[in-house]
Tab-separated table of C-alpha atoms and ligand atoms in Angstrom:
chain	number	residue	atom	x	y	z
A	214	LEU	CA	1.035	31.020	11.300
A	215	ILE	CA	3.957	28.903	10.235
A	216	GLY	CA	5.070	31.882	7.992
A	217	SER	CA	5.041	34.304	10.865
A	218	TYR	CA	7.244	31.911	12.928
A	219	GLY	CA	9.582	32.071	9.826
A	220	GLU	CA	9.555	35.832	10.397
A	221	ASP	CA	10.253	35.431	14.078
A	222	LYS	CA	13.158	33.134	13.415
A	223	LYS	CA	14.370	35.001	10.426
A	224	MET	CA	14.151	31.781	8.361
A	225	PRO	CA	12.606	31.487	4.858
A	226	VAL	CA	9.951	28.849	5.089
A	227	TYR	CA	8.140	27.067	2.224
A	228	VAL	CA	5.375	24.524	1.740
A	229	VAL	CA	6.614	22.215	-0.862
A	230	GLY	CA	5.936	18.908	-2.968
A	231	GLY	CA	2.550	17.175	-3.141
A	232	PHE	CA	0.640	19.911	-1.346
A	233	VAL	CA	1.625	22.576	-3.912
A	234	ARG	CA	0.985	20.216	-6.813
A	235	ASP	CA	-2.504	19.313	-5.486
A	236	LEU	CA	-3.249	22.904	-4.647
A	237	LEU	CA	-2.683	23.947	-8.248
A	238	LEU	CA	-4.805	21.006	-9.414
A	239	GLY	CA	-7.611	22.063	-7.058
A	240	LEU	CA	-7.369	18.694	-5.038
A	241	GLU	CA	-7.444	18.367	-1.319
A	242	ASN	CA	-4.191	17.305	0.450
A	243	TYR	CA	-3.677	17.232	4.088
A	244	ASP	CA	-0.067	16.049	4.036
A	245	ILE	CA	1.916	19.326	4.573
A	246	ASP	CA	5.579	19.213	3.868
A	247	ILE	CA	7.524	22.342	4.998
A	248	VAL	CA	11.147	23.239	4.059
A	249	VAL	CA	12.996	25.671	6.016
A	250	GLU	CA	16.193	27.465	4.914
A	251	GLY	CA	18.125	27.399	8.124
A	252	ASN	CA	17.971	24.917	10.915
A	253	GLY	CA	14.713	23.095	10.395
A	254	LEU	CA	14.891	21.317	13.676
A	255	GLU	CA	15.198	24.641	15.595
A	256	PHE	CA	12.287	26.019	13.684
A	257	ALA	CA	10.250	22.964	14.355
A	258	LYS	CA	10.845	23.219	18.052
A	259	TYR	CA	9.671	26.850	18.051
A	260	ALA	CA	6.683	26.086	16.042
A	261	SER	CA	5.673	23.191	18.183
A	262	LYS	CA	5.894	25.305	21.243
A	263	GLN	CA	3.840	28.086	19.764
A	264	LEU	CA	1.212	25.730	18.439
A	265	GLY	CA	1.098	23.380	21.257
A	266	ALA	CA	1.811	20.385	19.002
A	267	LYS	CA	3.640	17.171	19.785
A	268	MET	CA	7.061	16.943	18.086
A	269	VAL	CA	8.923	13.874	16.936
A	270	GLU	CA	12.476	14.626	15.690
A	271	HIS	CA	14.604	12.649	13.069
A	272	GLU	CA	17.800	14.312	13.838
A	273	LYS	CA	19.839	12.370	11.385
A	274	PHE	CA	17.764	13.848	8.539
A	275	LEU	CA	17.339	17.303	10.106
A	276	THR	CA	13.542	16.839	9.917
A	277	ALA	CA	10.776	16.790	12.449
A	278	SER	CA	7.080	16.057	12.523
A	279	LEU	CA	4.458	17.952	14.265
A	280	PHE	CA	1.378	16.135	15.415
A	281	PHE	CA	-1.826	17.978	16.390
A	282	LYS	CA	-4.699	16.687	18.510
A	283	ASP	CA	-7.081	16.422	15.692
A	284	GLY	CA	-4.792	13.985	13.672
A	285	PHE	CA	-3.362	16.729	11.563
A	286	ARG	CA	0.395	16.372	10.729
A	287	ILE	CA	3.095	18.679	9.458
A	288	ASP	CA	6.554	17.462	8.375
A	289	ILE	CA	9.340	20.056	8.646
A	290	ALA	CA	12.644	19.633	6.841
A	291	THR	CA	15.830	21.553	6.431
A	292	ALA	CA	16.761	22.670	2.917
A	293	ARG	CA	20.102	20.929	2.843
A	294	THR	CA	22.803	22.548	0.864
A	295	GLU	CA	23.516	26.026	-0.475
A	296	TYR	CA	23.451	26.477	-4.117
A	297	TYR	CA	26.081	28.289	-6.292
A	298	GLU	CA	24.724	29.863	-9.573
A	299	LYS	CA	28.262	29.605	-10.921
A	300	PRO	CA	31.528	28.209	-9.292
A	301	ALA	CA	33.075	30.973	-7.187
A	302	ASP	CA	29.901	32.971	-7.095
A	303	LEU	CA	28.571	33.939	-3.785
A	304	PRO	CA	26.018	31.354	-2.611
A	305	GLN	CA	22.530	32.244	-3.515
A	306	VAL	CA	21.276	31.690	-0.040
A	307	ASP	CA	17.817	32.878	-0.167
A	308	ILE	CA	16.405	31.351	-3.271
A	309	SER	CA	18.950	28.799	-4.223
A	310	THR	CA	18.897	26.543	-1.202
A	311	ILE	CA	15.192	25.957	-1.933
A	312	LYS	CA	16.072	25.454	-5.516
A	313	LYS	CA	18.576	22.876	-4.728
A	314	ASP	CA	16.210	21.138	-2.414
A	315	LEU	CA	13.451	21.055	-5.092
A	316	TYR	CA	16.019	19.778	-7.668
A	317	ARG	CA	16.527	16.548	-5.507
A	318	ARG	CA	12.862	15.690	-5.888
A	319	ASP	CA	11.325	12.960	-8.095
A	320	PHE	CA	9.380	14.875	-10.833
A	321	THR	CA	8.848	18.435	-11.913
A	322	ILE	CA	5.170	18.361	-10.686
A	323	ASN	CA	6.266	17.644	-7.257
A	324	ALA	CA	9.122	20.270	-7.287
A	325	MET	CA	7.432	23.556	-6.595
A	326	ALA	CA	7.435	25.636	-3.388
A	327	ILE	CA	5.250	28.363	-2.003
A	328	LYS	CA	6.815	30.868	0.325
A	329	LEU	CA	4.988	31.160	3.758
A	330	ASN	CA	6.812	34.137	5.369
A	331	THR	CA	4.476	36.992	5.824
A	332	LYS	CA	6.155	39.404	3.421
A	333	GLU	CA	6.066	37.082	0.448
A	334	PHE	CA	3.252	34.909	1.569
A	335	GLY	CA	1.796	32.809	-1.289
A	336	LEU	CA	4.714	33.485	-3.749
A	337	LEU	CA	5.123	30.390	-5.896
A	338	TYR	CA	8.691	29.178	-6.814
A	339	ASP	CA	8.719	27.194	-10.068
A	340	PHE	CA	12.216	26.747	-11.293
A	341	PHE	CA	11.617	23.829	-13.663
A	342	ASP	CA	8.491	24.683	-15.581
A	343	SER	CA	6.443	22.504	-13.280
A	344	ARG	CA	3.224	24.402	-13.922
A	345	LYS	CA	3.627	23.771	-17.673
A	346	ASP	CA	3.932	20.010	-17.045
A	347	LEU	CA	1.024	20.092	-14.672
A	348	LYS	CA	-1.104	21.801	-17.373
A	349	GLU	CA	0.009	19.382	-20.082
A	350	GLY	CA	-0.254	16.284	-17.736
A	351	LEU	CA	3.399	15.188	-17.961
A	352	ILE	CA	5.417	13.233	-15.537
A	353	ARG	CA	8.971	14.437	-16.101
A	354	VAL	CA	12.235	13.868	-14.172
A	355	LEU	CA	14.463	16.815	-13.243
A	356	HIS	CA	17.502	15.344	-14.640
A	357	LYS	CA	18.946	12.394	-16.629
A	358	LEU	CA	20.249	10.386	-13.651
A	359	SER	CA	17.130	10.697	-11.524
A	360	PHE	CA	16.031	7.102	-12.011
A	361	VAL	CA	19.487	5.778	-11.487
A	362	GLU	CA	19.879	7.765	-8.306
A	363	ASP	CA	16.677	6.325	-6.934
A	364	PRO	CA	15.054	3.597	-9.039
A	365	THR	CA	11.982	3.513	-6.891
A	366	ARG	CA	11.053	6.686	-8.896
A	367	ILE	CA	10.279	4.380	-11.699
A	368	ILE	CA	7.324	2.926	-9.739
A	369	ARG	CA	6.377	6.444	-8.490
A	370	ALA	CA	6.308	7.733	-12.052
A	371	VAL	CA	3.551	5.062	-12.854
A	372	ARG	CA	1.602	5.910	-9.622
A	373	PHE	CA	1.406	9.569	-10.333
A	374	GLU	CA	0.707	9.066	-14.053
A	375	GLN	CA	-2.242	6.815	-13.264
A	376	ARG	CA	-3.579	8.854	-10.464
A	377	PHE	CA	-3.844	12.006	-12.382
A	378	GLY	CA	-4.428	10.530	-15.768
A	379	PHE	CA	-1.047	12.104	-16.907
A	380	LYS	CA	1.508	10.650	-19.267
A	381	ILE	CA	5.195	9.891	-18.571
A	382	GLU	CA	7.053	12.431	-20.883
A	383	GLU	CA	8.869	10.919	-23.866
A	384	GLU	CA	12.358	11.506	-22.747
A	385	THR	CA	11.583	10.481	-19.169
A	386	LEU	CA	10.108	7.253	-20.543
A	387	ARG	CA	13.292	6.648	-22.582
A	388	ILE	CA	15.504	7.241	-19.423
A	389	LEU	CA	13.140	5.021	-17.496
A	390	HIS	CA	13.660	2.042	-19.924
A	391	GLU	CA	17.397	2.702	-20.050
A	392	THR	CA	17.488	2.438	-16.248
A	393	LEU	CA	15.334	-0.590	-16.184
A	394	ASN	CA	17.565	-2.369	-18.773
A	395	GLY	CA	20.595	-1.375	-16.678
A	396	GLY	CA	19.224	-3.590	-13.957
A	397	PHE	CA	19.012	-0.748	-11.390
A	398	LEU	CA	15.528	-1.663	-9.973
A	399	GLU	CA	16.930	-5.125	-9.069
A	400	LYS	CA	19.480	-3.360	-6.768
A	401	VAL	CA	16.813	-1.717	-4.723
A	402	SER	CA	15.853	-3.462	-1.228
A	403	GLY	CA	12.667	-5.412	-1.085
A	404	GLN	CA	11.504	-3.077	1.717
A	405	ARG	CA	11.587	0.032	-0.500
A	406	ILE	CA	9.965	-1.673	-3.361
A	407	ARG	CA	7.271	-2.944	-1.134
A	408	GLN	CA	6.790	0.623	0.281
A	409	GLU	CA	6.073	1.846	-3.216
A	410	LEU	CA	3.903	-1.040	-4.221
A	411	GLU	CA	1.945	-0.481	-1.090
A	412	LYS	CA	1.435	3.135	-1.929
A	413	ILE	CA	0.071	1.947	-5.269
A	414	LEU	CA	-2.273	-0.355	-3.385
A	415	GLY	CA	-3.534	2.717	-1.401
A	416	GLU	CA	-4.479	4.577	-4.696
A	417	ARG	CA	-8.088	4.805	-5.672
A	418	GLU	CA	-7.595	2.705	-8.796
A	419	PRO	CA	-4.709	0.365	-8.034
A	420	LEU	CA	-5.271	-1.880	-11.001
A	421	ASN	CA	-4.625	0.754	-13.599
A	422	ALA	CA	-1.112	1.342	-12.158
A	423	ILE	CA	-0.492	-2.408	-11.909
A	424	LYS	CA	-1.432	-2.894	-15.559
A	425	ARG	CA	0.758	-0.018	-16.579
A	426	LEU	CA	3.690	-1.608	-14.555
A	427	ALA	CA	3.145	-4.670	-16.575
A	428	GLN	CA	2.713	-2.915	-19.884
A	429	LEU	CA	5.896	-0.937	-19.453
A	430	LYS	CA	7.722	-4.150	-18.459
A	431	ILE	CA	8.515	-2.836	-15.011
A	432	LEU	CA	6.669	-5.636	-13.279
A	433	LYS	CA	9.200	-8.118	-14.890
A	434	HIS	CA	12.079	-6.295	-13.180
A	435	ILE	CA	10.105	-6.711	-9.731
A	436	PHE	CA	8.773	-10.218	-10.194
A	437	PRO	CA	10.821	-11.879	-13.074
A	438	LYS	CA	8.723	-14.980	-13.154
A	439	THR	CA	5.371	-13.312	-13.321
A	440	TYR	CA	3.538	-13.386	-16.702
A	441	PHE	CA	0.825	-10.809	-16.565
A	442	THR	CA	-2.131	-12.199	-18.482
A	443	SER	CA	-5.656	-11.127	-18.809
A	444	VAL	CA	-6.562	-13.992	-16.420
A	445	MET	CA	-4.349	-12.382	-13.762
A	446	GLU	CA	-5.869	-9.023	-14.535
A	447	LYS	CA	-9.424	-10.382	-13.965
A	448	LYS	CA	-8.366	-11.924	-10.619
A	449	LEU	CA	-6.799	-8.601	-9.488
A	450	GLU	CA	-10.019	-6.839	-10.606
A	451	ASN	CA	-12.112	-9.186	-8.478
A	452	LEU	CA	-9.593	-8.671	-5.559
A	453	PHE	CA	-9.890	-4.956	-5.586
A	454	ASN	CA	-13.782	-4.976	-6.086
A	455	ASN	CA	-14.082	-7.423	-3.199
A	456	LEU	CA	-11.938	-5.448	-0.709
A	457	ARG	CA	-14.910	-3.605	0.797
A	458	ILE	CA	-16.633	-6.894	1.688
A	459	ILE	CA	-13.485	-8.416	3.085
A	460	ARG	CA	-12.934	-5.304	5.148
A	461	GLU	CA	-16.522	-5.484	6.609
A	462	LEU	CA	-15.860	-9.054	7.638
A	463	TYR	CA	-12.168	-8.827	8.896
A	464	LYS	CA	-10.738	-6.004	10.786
A	465	LYS	CA	-7.434	-6.040	8.881
A	466	VAL	CA	-6.348	-7.324	5.456
A	467	ASN	CA	-2.936	-7.158	4.155
A	468	ILE	CA	-3.496	-6.209	0.554
A	469	PHE	CA	0.200	-6.457	-0.231
A	470	TYR	CA	0.017	-10.222	0.643
A	471	SER	CA	-3.101	-10.593	-1.404
A	472	LEU	CA	-1.422	-9.020	-4.393
A	473	LEU	CA	1.505	-11.290	-4.091
A	474	ARG	CA	-0.610	-14.289	-3.890
A	475	ILE	CA	-1.918	-13.574	-7.274
A	476	LEU	CA	1.259	-12.394	-8.737
A	477	LEU	CA	3.261	-15.258	-7.480
A	478	GLU	CA	0.901	-18.053	-8.250
A	479	TYR	CA	2.559	-21.140	-9.641
A	480	TYR	CA	6.030	-19.979	-8.320
A	481	ASP	CA	8.332	-22.887	-7.308
A	482	ILE	CA	9.286	-23.174	-3.635
A	483	ASP	CA	12.852	-21.993	-4.017
A	484	THR	CA	11.812	-18.791	-5.923
A	485	LEU	CA	9.078	-18.232	-3.345
A	486	LYS	CA	11.582	-18.516	-0.545
A	487	GLN	CA	13.729	-15.832	-2.193
A	488	VAL	CA	10.762	-13.487	-2.657
A	489	ILE	CA	9.582	-13.804	1.052
A	490	LYS	CA	13.124	-13.058	2.181
A	491	LYS	CA	13.456	-10.125	-0.002
A	492	TYR	CA	10.102	-8.564	1.032
A	493	GLY	CA	10.221	-9.495	4.679
A	494	ILE	CA	7.161	-11.803	4.579
A	495	PRO	CA	6.497	-14.490	7.224
A	496	LYS	CA	7.441	-18.065	6.208
A	497	LYS	CA	3.832	-19.354	6.762
A	498	PHE	CA	2.824	-17.262	3.727
A	499	ILE	CA	4.348	-19.955	1.528
A	500	ASP	CA	2.430	-22.638	3.285
A	501	GLU	CA	-0.738	-20.776	2.746
A	502	ILE	CA	-0.105	-20.282	-0.909
A	503	LYS	CA	0.682	-24.042	-1.423
A	504	ALA	CA	-2.310	-25.152	0.736
A	505	THR	CA	-4.837	-23.010	-1.205
A	506	GLU	CA	-3.255	-23.974	-4.473
A	507	THR	CA	-4.191	-27.656	-3.951
A	508	ARG	CA	-7.589	-27.037	-2.319
A	509	LEU	CA	-8.755	-24.254	-4.551
A	510	PRO	CA	-10.223	-26.218	-7.535
A	511	PRO	CA	-12.274	-28.548	-5.548
A	512	LEU	CA	-13.349	-25.701	-3.250
A	513	LEU	CA	-14.481	-23.517	-6.214
A	514	ASN	CA	-16.668	-26.345	-7.324
A	515	MET	CA	-18.076	-26.733	-3.926
A	516	ILE	CA	-18.955	-23.153	-3.885
A	517	LYS	CA	-20.493	-23.067	-7.372
A	518	TYR	CA	-22.693	-26.083	-6.533
A	519	LYS	CA	-23.620	-24.625	-3.096
A	520	ILE	CA	-22.449	-27.615	-1.221
A	521	ARG	CA	-23.277	-27.622	2.552
A	522	PHE	CA	-21.148	-25.129	4.724
A	523	SER	CA	-19.967	-27.903	6.825
A	524	ASP	CA	-18.306	-29.577	3.847
A	525	ILE	CA	-16.740	-26.273	2.859
A	526	TYR	CA	-15.530	-25.953	6.478
A	527	LYS	CA	-13.894	-29.170	6.387
A	528	VAL	CA	-11.700	-27.921	3.409
A	529	ILE	CA	-10.825	-24.395	4.618
A	530	GLY	CA	-12.146	-23.954	8.082
A	531	LYS	CA	-12.150	-20.235	9.025
A	532	PRO	CA	-9.791	-18.705	6.383
A	533	SER	CA	-7.587	-15.782	7.098
A	534	ALA	CA	-8.590	-12.556	5.377
A	535	GLU	CA	-6.009	-12.913	2.750
A	536	THR	CA	-7.063	-16.425	1.932
A	537	ALA	CA	-10.690	-15.451	1.832
A	538	ALA	CA	-9.821	-12.581	-0.464
A	539	HIS	CA	-7.726	-14.843	-2.687
A	540	ILE	CA	-10.492	-17.467	-3.030
A	541	MET	CA	-12.922	-14.719	-3.906
A	542	SER	CA	-10.626	-13.371	-6.573
A	543	TYR	CA	-11.322	-16.633	-8.471
A	544	ILE	CA	-15.094	-16.295	-8.320
A	545	ASP	CA	-16.628	-14.426	-11.285
A	546	GLU	CA	-20.400	-15.388	-10.771
A	547	GLU	CA	-22.197	-13.037	-8.494
A	548	ASP	CA	-24.332	-15.707	-6.756
A	549	SER	CA	-21.282	-17.999	-6.097
A	550	LYS	CA	-19.677	-14.908	-4.501
A	551	GLU	CA	-22.691	-14.368	-2.338
A	552	TYR	CA	-22.795	-17.844	-1.274
A	553	PHE	CA	-19.116	-17.728	-0.166
A	554	VAL	CA	-19.688	-14.468	1.698
A	555	GLU	CA	-22.794	-16.103	3.366
A	556	TYR	CA	-20.373	-18.907	4.466
A	557	LEU	CA	-17.875	-16.619	5.893
A	558	LYS	CA	-20.508	-14.760	7.777
A	559	ARG	CA	-21.875	-17.952	9.090
A	560	VAL	CA	-18.382	-19.061	10.187
A	561	PHE	CA	-17.940	-15.822	12.058
A	562	SER	CA	-21.329	-15.969	13.745
A	563	THR	CA	-21.490	-19.611	14.659
A	564	LYS	CA	-20.428	-20.264	18.274
A	565	LEU	CA	-21.173	-23.188	20.384
A	566	SER	CA	-22.502	-22.663	23.859
A	567	ILE	CA	-21.626	-26.167	24.980
A	568	SER	CA	-17.936	-26.572	25.885
A	569	GLY	CA	-15.555	-29.505	25.959
A	570	ASN	CA	-15.834	-29.622	29.717
A	571	TYR	CA	-19.535	-30.197	29.480
A	572	LEU	CA	-18.802	-33.356	27.434
A	573	LYS	CA	-16.245	-34.405	29.978
A	574	GLU	CA	-18.397	-33.879	33.084
A	575	LYS	CA	-21.944	-34.332	31.956
A	576	MET	CA	-21.631	-36.852	29.122
A	577	ASN	CA	-18.690	-38.770	30.455
A	578	VAL	CA	-16.498	-38.506	27.330
A	579	LYS	CA	-12.903	-38.528	28.741
A	580	ASN	CA	-10.600	-38.891	25.662
A	581	SER	CA	-9.590	-35.401	24.523
A	582	VAL	CA	-9.222	-36.563	20.924
A	583	GLU	CA	-12.766	-37.773	21.016
A	584	ILE	CA	-13.943	-34.652	22.640
A	585	GLY	CA	-12.348	-32.678	19.812
A	586	LYS	CA	-14.074	-34.800	17.123
A	587	VAL	CA	-17.483	-34.567	18.715
A	588	MET	CA	-17.079	-30.736	19.219
A	589	ASN	CA	-16.129	-30.306	15.672
A	590	GLU	CA	-19.117	-32.444	14.453
A	591	LEU	CA	-21.431	-30.440	16.626
A	592	TYR	CA	-20.030	-27.194	15.268
A	593	CYS	CA	-20.452	-28.471	11.713
A	594	ARG	CA	-24.148	-29.315	12.344
A	595	LYS	CA	-24.640	-25.816	13.753
A	596	LEU	CA	-23.041	-24.380	10.608
A	597	ASP	CA	-25.564	-26.016	8.409
A	598	ASN	CA	-28.398	-25.289	10.758
A	599	PRO	CA	-27.907	-22.521	13.366
A	600	SER	CA	-31.194	-23.283	15.095
A	601	ILE	CA	-30.292	-26.704	16.284
A	602	ASN	CA	-30.640	-27.632	19.867
A	603	GLU	CA	-27.047	-28.344	20.951
A	604	GLU	CA	-27.771	-30.825	23.638
A	605	GLY	CA	-30.318	-32.731	21.667
A	606	GLU	CA	-27.923	-32.836	18.753
A	607	LEU	CA	-25.076	-33.976	20.949
A	608	LYS	CA	-27.083	-36.948	22.047
A	609	LYS	CA	-27.658	-37.916	18.454
A	610	ILE	CA	-23.841	-37.765	17.789
A	611	LEU	CA	-23.003	-39.839	20.805
B	185	ATP	P1	0.958	11.676	-2.093
B	185	ATP	O1	-0.143	12.502	-2.557
B	185	ATP	O2	0.874	10.234	-2.626
B	185	ATP	O3	1.300	11.804	-0.642
B	185	ATP	P2	3.267	13.101	-2.506
B	185	ATP	O4	3.895	13.735	-3.524
B	185	ATP	O5	3.073	13.862	-1.192
B	185	ATP	O6	2.163	12.209	-2.923
B	185	ATP	P3	5.136	11.442	-0.914
B	185	ATP	O7	5.610	10.103	-1.179
B	185	ATP	O8	4.388	11.690	0.366
B	185	ATP	O9	4.399	11.931	-2.144
B	185	ATP	O10	6.449	12.422	-0.975
B	185	ATP	C1	6.366	13.809	-0.578
B	185	ATP	C2	7.397	14.562	-1.540
B	185	ATP	O11	8.655	14.170	-1.391
B	185	ATP	C3	7.031	14.412	-2.983
B	185	ATP	O12	6.161	15.309	-3.470
B	185	ATP	C4	8.356	14.476	-3.634
B	185	ATP	O13	8.609	15.929	-3.912
B	185	ATP	C5	9.299	14.014	-2.590
B	185	ATP	N1	9.800	12.581	-2.690
B	185	ATP	C6	9.145	11.539	-2.160
B	185	ATP	N2	9.743	10.473	-2.570
B	185	ATP	C7	10.727	10.821	-3.372
B	185	ATP	C8	11.807	10.033	-4.098
B	185	ATP	N3	11.964	8.781	-3.998
B	185	ATP	N4	12.671	10.847	-4.818
B	185	ATP	C9	12.577	12.179	-4.894
B	185	ATP	N5	11.579	12.933	-4.217
B	185	ATP	C10	10.699	12.180	-3.535
């Protein structure tokens, strides 16, 4: 349909990028990126009207997104400049604008387009031997300055390499290292680095990509004080393996924070302050890191020896999802892990039916500090033994 709208508006329309790559690889991809030679916004308005989709415009970038009721989304962009085969030649309007648009992209495998207009529907535009690289499993930049132009492509290269089990092509790898040594990655804003790292965390096997970032010494240019060791690798492995359990217990877990807590371990306060500022992380993150650092060794022993839940509670209370994930990343033995998960489940399910007011009115305890203490003690007893009679237990405490 999009193609026929291209006919209506007399504009060449293409599907580009990841969708084409995945189509040729036989993989599913529901992110559709459309490029229009002509006014992409005008085209998007027309298409959204015809299809009854909601449209959000990003006027500055001449792009728009169409949102459909079933959650499906299409991004529409304008192919930006015209392309001249030779200076003073007439602009190659039809093919060359899409060529120029594709040339701006990160890697050859992401730089193909398929025409959607009815007459040429399905025609593949492969200007840079992308199909060959796709067949040979190579991640290759389109030109020498690609990484300098946008150093986040260094992280993207690793992500795609690991996702598809490809290899970064030799010359590309050379340029990648040259760019790294030139200090270009350090110039990128924390927000953009964070975005790319979060994309890695969204991959099916994030650890492989993180290991490769370390192996290629890219990680050193992101977190200069991190020494990636096999111990750190084991913790990350645990972290990723435990995510499913953590997600069952907590609605939300910020994996980026969890990753940082492992990568930034043993950082001094000043460096931590710089890091949280760069990546836009709340201040309390540092407190949490520091608090777990001191409590962790005794806590791990308590878990190992299956000490009462109430004693564990006195050390960590009800931990945040990230703290729980962090603690679990240190636990290698299966039964210790089970014990800690049991603890978390117990903390989530234990609620007192007696309130502070009951103590005040029925038991004549007036001092609020005292009330707090008694309630806490009662809660701890219930953690150890969920079947206690609260009123009876309260009398024992008082
Ligand atoms: P994924 O399957 O992870 O969504 P994708 O290839 O669709 O992969 P996106 O990050 O969604 O990746 O980007 C969409 C397209 O935009 C890419 O295929 C690529 O052509 C282009 N692109 C994205 N980021 C960059 C960048 N930093 N530099 C150049 N081109 C980029």
